[in-house]
Coordinates of C-alpha atoms in Angstrom, one line a residue:
E652 CA 14.4 -19.4 5.8
C653 CA 16.0 -16.4 6.9
G654 CA 15.5 -14.7 4.4
L655 CA 11.5 -15.3 4.3
T656 CA 12.1 -15.5 7.8
E657 CA 13.0 -11.3 7.4
L658 CA 11.2 -10.9 5.0
A659 CA 7.6 -11.8 6.4
R660 CA 8.4 -9.5 9.5
A661 CA 8.8 -7.0 7.5
T662 CA 5.5 -8.0 5.7
Q663 CA 3.7 -7.8 8.9
R664 CA 4.9 -4.4 9.9
E665 CA 4.3 -3.0 6.8
V666 CA 0.2 -4.2 7.3
E667 CA 0.0 -3.6 10.9
R668 CA 1.1 0.0 10.0
L669 CA -1.4 0.7 6.9
T670 CA -3.9 -0.5 8.4
Q671 CA -4.0 1.9 11.2
L672 CA -3.3 4.0 8.4
D673 CA -6.4 3.2 6.0
K674 CA -7.9 6.9 6.2
H675 CA -6.3 9.2 5.5
P676 CA -6.3 10.6 1.3
H677 CA -2.5 11.0 1.4
I678 CA -1.0 7.5 3.1
V679 CA -0.9 4.5 0.8
T680 CA -4.9 2.4 1.0
L681 CA -4.2 -1.4 2.2
L682 CA -6.7 -3.4 -0.1
D683 CA -5.8 -7.2 0.5
T684 CA -3.2 -9.5 3.0
N685 CA -2.1 -12.9 3.5
L686 CA 0.3 -13.4 5.6
D687 CA 0.1 -17.6 5.9
E688 CA 0.7 -17.8 2.3
E689 CA 4.8 -18.1 1.4
P690 CA 6.3 -15.2 0.4
P691 CA 3.8 -13.3 3.5
F692 CA 1.5 -10.9 0.9
Y693 CA -0.1 -7.7 1.0
V694 CA -2.3 -5.8 -1.9
M695 CA -2.0 -1.5 -2.3
E696 CA -4.6 0.2 -4.8
L697 CA -2.4 1.2 -7.7
V698 CA -1.0 4.7 -8.1
G699 CA 0.2 5.3 -11.7
R700 CA 1.7 8.0 -12.0
G701 CA 5.7 7.3 -10.2
S702 CA 7.0 8.8 -7.4
L703 CA 8.9 12.1 -6.8
Q704 CA 12.0 10.4 -7.8
Q705 CA 11.7 11.5 -11.8
W706 CA 12.2 15.6 -10.2
V707 CA 15.6 14.5 -8.8
T708 CA 17.5 15.7 -12.0
V709 CA 19.0 18.9 -12.3
S710 CA 18.3 18.4 -15.9
A711 CA 13.8 18.8 -14.8
P712 CA 13.4 19.8 -11.5
A713 CA 9.4 20.4 -9.6
D714 CA 7.8 23.0 -10.2
P715 CA 7.8 25.2 -6.7
R716 CA 4.3 25.5 -7.4
R717 CA 3.5 22.1 -7.5
A718 CA 6.1 21.3 -4.8
L719 CA 4.5 23.0 -2.0
R720 CA 1.3 21.6 -2.5
W721 CA 3.6 18.0 -2.4
M722 CA 4.7 19.3 0.2
T723 CA 1.7 20.1 2.3
Q724 CA -0.2 16.9 1.2
I725 CA 3.4 15.0 3.2
A726 CA 3.3 17.4 5.5
D727 CA -0.9 16.2 7.1
A728 CA -0.1 12.9 6.5
L729 CA 3.5 13.1 8.1
S730 CA 1.1 14.7 11.1
Y731 CA -1.6 11.7 10.6
V732 CA 1.3 9.0 11.2
H733 CA 2.7 11.0 14.2
G734 CA -1.0 11.8 15.4
K735 CA -1.2 7.8 16.2
G736 CA 2.1 7.2 17.2
L737 CA 4.6 5.7 14.9
I738 CA 7.2 7.6 12.9
H739 CA 7.3 6.2 10.0
C740 CA 12.3 6.4 9.0
D741 CA 12.8 6.0 5.3
L742 CA 10.1 8.7 3.9
K743 CA 12.1 10.1 0.4
P744 CA 11.2 11.1 -2.8
A745 CA 10.8 7.1 -3.9
N746 CA 8.5 6.6 -1.3
I747 CA 6.0 9.3 -2.4
L748 CA 3.4 8.0 -5.1
I749 CA 1.5 10.1 -7.7
D750 CA -1.3 9.4 -8.7
E751 CA -3.8 10.5 -11.3
R752 CA -4.8 13.9 -9.2
D753 CA -1.4 14.9 -8.9
S754 CA -1.4 14.2 -5.7
I755 CA 0.5 12.2 -3.7
R756 CA 1.1 9.1 -1.4
V757 CA 3.4 8.2 1.1
V758 CA 4.4 4.2 1.1
D759 CA 7.2 2.3 2.6
F760 CA 5.2 1.3 6.9
G761 CA 8.5 -1.1 6.4
Q762 CA 11.5 0.3 8.6
S763 CA 8.7 2.6 10.7
R764 CA 9.2 2.1 14.9
V765 CA 5.9 2.8 17.7
F766 CA 7.5 6.1 20.4
T767 CA 7.9 4.2 22.7
E768 CA 10.0 1.7 20.4
S769 CA 13.9 1.5 22.2
S770 CA 14.9 0.2 18.4
A771 CA 17.1 1.5 15.9
S772 CA 16.1 2.1 12.3
L773 CA 17.6 2.7 9.3
G774 CA 16.3 5.2 6.4
T775 CA 18.6 6.7 3.1
L776 CA 21.3 7.3 3.1
F777 CA 21.6 11.3 1.9
Y778 CA 17.7 11.1 2.5
M779 CA 18.3 9.9 6.6
A780 CA 18.5 12.3 9.4
P781 CA 22.5 11.7 11.2
E782 CA 21.0 10.7 15.1
Q783 CA 19.3 8.1 13.2
A784 CA 22.1 7.2 11.3
V785 CA 23.5 4.6 15.3
P786 CA 23.7 0.4 13.3
A787 CA 21.5 -1.6 17.2
Q788 CA 24.0 -3.2 19.2
A789 CA 23.4 -5.5 22.1
G790 CA 23.1 -2.6 24.6
T791 CA 22.3 0.5 23.1
T792 CA 19.6 2.3 23.4
I793 CA 17.7 4.0 20.3
H794 CA 15.2 6.9 20.9
P795 CA 12.8 6.7 17.7
D796 CA 12.6 10.6 16.6
V797 CA 9.7 12.4 15.1
R798 CA 12.7 14.3 14.0
W799 CA 13.7 11.7 11.3
D800 CA 10.8 12.6 9.8
V801 CA 11.2 16.0 9.7
Y802 CA 14.8 16.0 8.1
A803 CA 13.7 14.1 5.7
L804 CA 11.2 16.1 4.2
G805 CA 12.7 18.2 4.2
A806 CA 15.7 16.4 2.3
T807 CA 13.5 15.9 -0.2
L808 CA 11.3 18.5 -1.1
Y809 CA 15.8 19.9 -1.4
A810 CA 16.1 17.3 -3.9
I811 CA 13.2 17.8 -6.4
L812 CA 13.6 21.4 -6.0
T813 CA 16.9 21.5 -6.9
G814 CA 17.4 18.3 -9.2
H815 CA 20.4 17.6 -6.2
V816 CA 20.9 15.8 -3.6
P817 CA 21.6 16.6 -0.6
Y818 CA 25.8 16.1 0.9
A819 CA 25.5 13.5 -2.2
T820 CA 28.7 15.6 -3.9
P821 CA 30.7 12.7 -6.5
I822 CA 33.6 12.8 -3.3
N823 CA 31.4 12.0 -0.8
V824 CA 28.8 9.1 -2.3
Q825 CA 32.8 7.8 -3.2
Q826 CA 33.1 8.8 0.5
M827 CA 30.7 5.9 0.7
K828 CA 31.4 3.3 -0.8
Q829 CA 34.5 3.2 0.2
S830 CA 33.4 2.2 3.6
T831 CA 34.3 -0.9 4.8
T832 CA 31.4 -2.1 6.6
L833 CA 28.2 -1.2 8.1
D834 CA 29.8 1.4 11.4
Q835 CA 31.8 3.2 9.3
R836 CA 29.6 4.0 6.7
L837 CA 26.9 5.2 9.3
S838 CA 30.2 7.6 11.5
N839 CA 31.3 8.7 7.9
Y840 CA 27.9 9.9 6.9
R841 CA 27.0 12.1 11.0
E842 CA 30.5 12.6 10.2
L843 CA 29.7 14.7 6.7
I844 CA 26.9 16.6 7.6
D845 CA 28.2 17.4 10.3
H846 CA 31.3 19.0 8.9
D847 CA 30.6 19.7 5.1
P848 CA 28.8 23.3 4.2
R849 CA 25.0 23.2 4.1
P850 CA 23.6 22.5 0.8
S851 CA 23.3 25.6 -1.9
W852 CA 19.9 26.2 -3.6
G853 CA 21.9 28.1 -6.3
H854 CA 19.9 29.6 -9.0
S855 CA 16.7 27.7 -7.8
R856 CA 13.2 30.0 -8.4
V857 CA 12.1 28.1 -5.0
N858 CA 11.2 32.1 -2.4
P859 CA 13.4 32.9 -0.1
E860 CA 10.1 31.3 2.5
V861 CA 10.0 28.6 1.5
R862 CA 14.0 27.9 1.4
A863 CA 14.1 29.3 5.5
V864 CA 11.7 25.9 6.0
I865 CA 12.8 23.4 4.3
D866 CA 16.2 24.5 5.4
K867 CA 14.8 24.6 8.6
C868 CA 14.0 20.7 8.0
M869 CA 17.3 19.7 8.0

């Protein structure tokens, strides 16, 4: 029952957000919903060419010109989201789908927050801004920040353009796995981003101006 209650809350949040954001060409469209069913459900448009996750590979990263077009579309979608007083909070390649015209759709607003909330929202490790990586605790006030999404945008673009998830070296990934509690994992995550060298572009074909934008996002 607790699981269904949590599922219902996440589904309700997703439906509420998509209802607010239903007018943007780069945000997925909500088609139908019924929150009274067990389990509750919603139906989105079919976006049939997978997600940007397929380019997070060293052997075949995204073409820079193509990625730059996606970057513009994602930024436009985020600007619309922020203009509605919302923060996505879990932007990453797997949450950005591609349609048949090679345009993107941002999905998964289940972790999103409104500007006025004082509530933690954890994203995905190595795409999440370090200042977002704070667990919800009694008496702790967390102010969601649009810069969380800006960091995640930079991390997403870096990942698809280089094939490497920023800071996700084998040593750092192993360290995260060895953390025994959520608090420890988040603390270790914040520390490694604060102290590790900034992600290198290596021999990437991305031009310096675009690199500078992405670096500033992170």
